[in-house]
Amino acid sequence: MPFLIVRATGGLGVLNAPRRETIVTDLPGDRWLVTLEGEHDLTTAEDLREKLRAIFRTGTTVVIDLSPTMFLDSSTLAVLMRAEEVARENDCEHVGLVVPKDSAADRLFALVRAHRMFTIFQAVEEAFAFFESASNDPGMARRWQARKQRIVKNEQAFRDYNDRRLQHEAVDADDDREPIPFVCECGDPDCIQALLITAAEFTEAHSAPNRFIVKPGHVYHDVERVVADNDTFAIVEKHPAALKQPQ
Ligand SMILES: [Zn+2]
């Protein structure tokens, strides 16, 4: 397989020696943050593999931050995929990737359709909040695993799940202060992205039975239209024909 190469625009100039650092931060509560700075390729892949292996010996939740990554190649991607595989095989281990929109990593992932292989977040805090919530809620953890294993595949199921989840949250449905992680209700059965929204926003989004709350851009225009949109989420409304169940 040829190496796939993506360079960030405005990359490092000739005067700057490329930095290539894998920074491991041990956070309270068995949480680990792994930050990939600079350029990552075959020369750094083994180091990353070793570091992830060491974390998995003790750790439970690993968030890999690719936002400061200027460059990564397919050998690095392979190490990340292996880490995801290990996590998928072990219920107690979680791996999340921070891949901000339009970052170098985002462009590589788009090229090789890698987004669906990982649990992707836009920010480190969002990732840890999601895993914390999942670990406090066995139902959510199970549900999330099920989604990863592509067992359950429709938007209504995710909508229902989010509804049940809200009922079990110890919050008022009108609470507009504390963001809570919900799962994206888009039509992509492999989407495992989280939405951090308040209970009030969630309740408002579900004001009609044909409305679903999704990540921005997770819209299928042939079956739905966007009724509201912001940086965090979009609300889509299904066309009536799309809701009809096949007989
Ligand atoms: Zn989605």
Coordinates of C-alpha atoms and ligand atoms in Angstrom, one line a residue:
M1 CA 0.0 0.0 0.0
P2 CA 1.5 3.4 -0.9
F3 CA 2.0 5.8 1.8
L4 CA -0.6 8.5 2.0
I5 CA 0.7 11.9 2.7
V6 CA -1.2 15.0 3.8
R7 CA 0.5 18.2 4.5
A8 CA -1.0 21.1 6.5
T9 CA -1.2 24.2 4.5
G10 CA 1.3 26.8 5.6
G11 CA 3.5 23.9 6.8
L12 CA 6.9 24.2 8.4
G13 CA 9.4 26.3 6.6
V14 CA 12.9 25.2 5.8
L15 CA 14.3 27.2 8.7
N16 CA 12.3 25.3 11.2
A17 CA 13.5 21.8 11.9
P18 CA 10.3 19.6 12.0
R19 CA 9.3 18.8 15.6
R20 CA 8.0 15.3 16.1
E21 CA 7.0 14.7 19.6
T22 CA 4.6 12.3 21.3
I23 CA 3.7 13.8 24.6
V24 CA 2.1 11.5 27.2
T25 CA 0.2 13.1 30.0
D26 CA -1.0 10.9 32.9
L27 CA -4.2 12.5 34.2
P28 CA -6.2 11.6 37.4
G29 CA -8.6 8.7 37.2
D30 CA -6.6 6.4 34.9
R31 CA -7.0 8.8 32.0
W32 CA -4.3 9.5 29.6
L33 CA -3.8 12.2 27.1
V34 CA -1.4 11.5 24.1
T35 CA -0.6 14.6 22.1
L36 CA 1.0 14.2 18.7
E37 CA 2.9 17.3 17.9
G38 CA 4.5 18.1 14.6
E39 CA 5.2 15.5 11.9
H40 CA 4.5 11.8 12.4
D41 CA 5.6 9.0 10.1
L42 CA 7.5 5.7 10.0
T43 CA 10.3 7.2 12.2
T44 CA 7.9 8.0 15.0
A45 CA 5.3 5.2 14.6
E46 CA 7.2 2.6 16.7
D47 CA 7.6 5.1 19.6
L48 CA 3.8 5.8 19.5
R49 CA 3.0 2.1 19.4
E50 CA 5.2 1.5 22.4
K51 CA 3.7 4.4 24.4
L52 CA 0.2 3.2 23.7
R53 CA 1.1 -0.3 24.6
A54 CA 2.5 0.9 27.9
I55 CA -0.7 2.9 28.6
F56 CA -2.9 0.0 27.9
R57 CA -1.1 -2.0 30.5
T58 CA -2.5 0.3 33.2
G59 CA -4.8 2.8 31.7
T60 CA -8.5 2.8 30.8
T61 CA -9.2 5.9 28.8
V62 CA -6.9 7.3 26.2
V63 CA -7.5 10.5 24.3
I64 CA -5.2 11.0 21.4
D65 CA -5.0 14.6 20.4
L66 CA -4.2 15.1 16.7
S67 CA -5.0 18.9 16.7
P68 CA -1.3 19.9 16.8
T69 CA -0.3 17.3 14.3
M70 CA 1.1 18.9 11.2
F71 CA 1.6 15.8 9.2
L72 CA 0.9 12.1 9.7
D73 CA 1.3 9.1 7.3
S74 CA -0.3 5.7 7.0
S75 CA 2.1 4.0 9.4
T76 CA 0.9 6.3 12.2
L77 CA -2.7 5.7 11.1
A78 CA -2.0 2.0 11.3
V79 CA -0.9 2.4 15.0
L80 CA -4.0 4.4 15.8
M81 CA -6.2 1.7 14.2
R82 CA -4.5 -1.0 16.2
A83 CA -5.1 1.0 19.4
E84 CA -8.8 1.4 18.5
E85 CA -9.0 -2.4 17.8
V86 CA -7.5 -3.1 21.3
A87 CA -10.1 -0.8 22.9
R88 CA -12.9 -2.4 20.9
E89 CA -11.9 -5.8 22.2
N90 CA -11.8 -4.7 25.8
D91 CA -15.0 -3.2 27.3
C92 CA -12.9 -1.3 29.9
E93 CA -10.7 0.5 27.5
H94 CA -11.7 3.6 25.6
V95 CA -9.8 5.3 22.8
G96 CA -10.9 8.7 21.4
L97 CA -9.3 10.8 18.8
V98 CA -9.3 14.6 18.7
V99 CA -9.4 15.5 15.1
P100 CA -10.6 19.1 14.6
K101 CA -12.3 19.9 11.3
D102 CA -9.9 21.0 8.6
S103 CA -6.8 19.9 10.6
A104 CA -4.1 17.9 8.8
A105 CA -5.4 14.7 10.4
D106 CA -8.9 15.6 9.3
R107 CA -7.8 15.8 5.7
L108 CA -5.9 12.5 5.8
F109 CA -8.9 10.8 7.5
A110 CA -11.2 12.2 4.8
L111 CA -9.0 10.8 2.1
V112 CA -8.9 7.3 3.4
R113 CA -12.4 7.4 5.0
A114 CA -10.9 6.8 8.4
H115 CA -13.4 8.9 10.4
R116 CA -15.8 6.0 10.8
M117 CA -13.1 3.8 12.2
F118 CA -12.6 5.9 15.3
T119 CA -14.5 7.8 17.9
I120 CA -13.8 11.4 16.9
F121 CA -14.1 14.5 19.0
Q122 CA -13.4 18.2 18.2
A123 CA -11.7 18.9 21.5
V124 CA -9.9 17.1 24.3
E125 CA -12.4 18.2 27.0
E126 CA -15.3 16.9 24.9
A127 CA -13.7 13.5 24.6
F128 CA -13.0 13.1 28.4
A129 CA -16.5 14.3 29.2
F130 CA -18.0 11.7 26.9
F131 CA -16.0 8.8 28.3
E132 CA -16.7 9.8 31.9
S133 CA -20.4 9.8 31.1
A134 CA -20.1 6.5 29.4
S135 CA -18.3 4.9 32.3
N136 CA -21.0 6.2 34.8
D137 CA -23.7 4.8 32.6
P138 CA -23.4 1.1 31.7
G139 CA -26.3 1.4 29.3
M140 CA -24.5 4.1 27.4
A141 CA -21.3 2.2 27.3
R142 CA -23.1 -0.9 26.0
R143 CA -25.0 1.1 23.5
W144 CA -21.9 2.7 22.3
Q145 CA -20.1 -0.6 21.9
A146 CA -23.1 -1.9 20.1
R147 CA -22.9 1.0 17.7
K148 CA -19.3 0.4 17.1
Q149 CA -20.0 -3.2 16.3
R150 CA -22.5 -2.1 13.8
I151 CA -25.3 -4.1 15.3
V152 CA -27.9 -1.4 15.7
K153 CA -28.4 0.7 12.6
N154 CA -31.1 3.3 12.6
E155 CA -31.7 6.8 13.6
Q156 CA -34.9 6.1 15.5
A157 CA -33.0 3.8 17.8
F158 CA -30.5 6.5 18.6
R159 CA -33.3 9.0 19.1
D160 CA -35.1 6.6 21.5
Y161 CA -31.8 5.9 23.2
N162 CA -31.1 9.6 23.8
D163 CA -34.7 10.1 25.1
R164 CA -34.2 7.3 27.6
R165 CA -30.9 8.7 28.5
L166 CA -32.3 12.1 29.3
Q167 CA -35.0 10.5 31.5
H168 CA -32.3 8.8 33.5
E169 CA -30.1 11.9 33.8
A170 CA -30.6 13.6 37.1
V171 CA -31.4 16.9 35.4
D172 CA -34.5 18.8 34.6
A173 CA -35.4 18.6 30.9
D174 CA -35.4 22.4 30.8
D175 CA -31.9 22.7 32.2
D176 CA -29.9 25.0 29.8
R177 CA -26.7 25.2 31.8
E178 CA -24.9 21.8 32.0
P179 CA -24.0 20.2 28.6
I180 CA -24.6 16.5 28.5
P181 CA -23.1 14.0 26.0
F182 CA -25.7 12.5 23.6
V183 CA -25.0 10.3 20.6
C184 CA -25.4 11.7 17.1
E185 CA -28.7 10.6 15.6
C186 CA -27.6 10.8 12.0
G187 CA -28.2 8.1 9.4
D188 CA -24.7 6.8 9.2
P189 CA -24.8 3.5 11.1
D190 CA -21.1 3.8 11.8
C191 CA -21.2 7.3 13.2
I192 CA -20.1 7.1 16.9
Q193 CA -19.7 10.8 17.5
A194 CA -20.9 12.5 20.6
L195 CA -22.9 15.7 20.9
L196 CA -22.4 17.9 24.0
I197 CA -25.6 19.8 24.4
T198 CA -27.8 20.9 27.3
A199 CA -31.0 19.1 28.3
A200 CA -33.0 22.2 27.2
E201 CA -31.5 22.2 23.7
F202 CA -32.1 18.5 23.4
T203 CA -35.7 18.7 24.5
E204 CA -36.2 21.6 22.0
A205 CA -34.6 19.6 19.2
H206 CA -37.0 16.7 19.8
S207 CA -40.1 19.0 19.8
A208 CA -41.5 17.0 16.9
P209 CA -41.3 13.2 16.3
N210 CA -39.7 13.6 12.9
R211 CA -36.8 15.8 14.2
F212 CA -33.4 14.4 15.0
I213 CA -30.3 16.0 16.4
V214 CA -27.0 15.4 14.6
K215 CA -23.5 16.7 14.3
P216 CA -23.1 19.6 11.9
G217 CA -22.7 18.2 8.4
H218 CA -24.2 14.8 9.3
V219 CA -27.2 15.6 7.1
Y220 CA -28.7 13.4 4.3
H221 CA -30.5 15.9 2.1
D222 CA -32.5 13.3 0.3
V223 CA -34.4 12.3 3.4
E224 CA -34.3 15.3 5.6
R225 CA -33.9 19.1 5.8
V226 CA -32.0 21.3 8.2
V227 CA -34.3 23.3 10.5
A228 CA -31.6 24.7 12.8
D229 CA -27.9 24.8 12.7
N230 CA -25.0 26.0 14.9
D231 CA -21.4 25.1 15.7
T232 CA -22.3 22.2 18.0
F233 CA -25.3 20.5 16.4
A234 CA -27.9 20.6 13.6
I235 CA -31.5 19.7 13.9
V236 CA -32.9 17.9 10.9
E237 CA -36.5 17.1 10.0
K238 CA -37.3 14.0 8.0
H239 CA -39.4 14.4 4.9
P240 CA -42.7 12.6 5.6
A241 CA -42.0 9.9 3.0
A242 CA -38.7 9.1 4.7
L243 CA -40.5 8.1 7.9
K244 CA -42.8 5.5 6.4
Q245 CA -41.7 2.1 7.4
P246 CA -41.3 -0.5 4.6
Q247 CA -44.2 -3.0 4.8
Ligands
ZN1 ZN -23.4 11.4 12.9

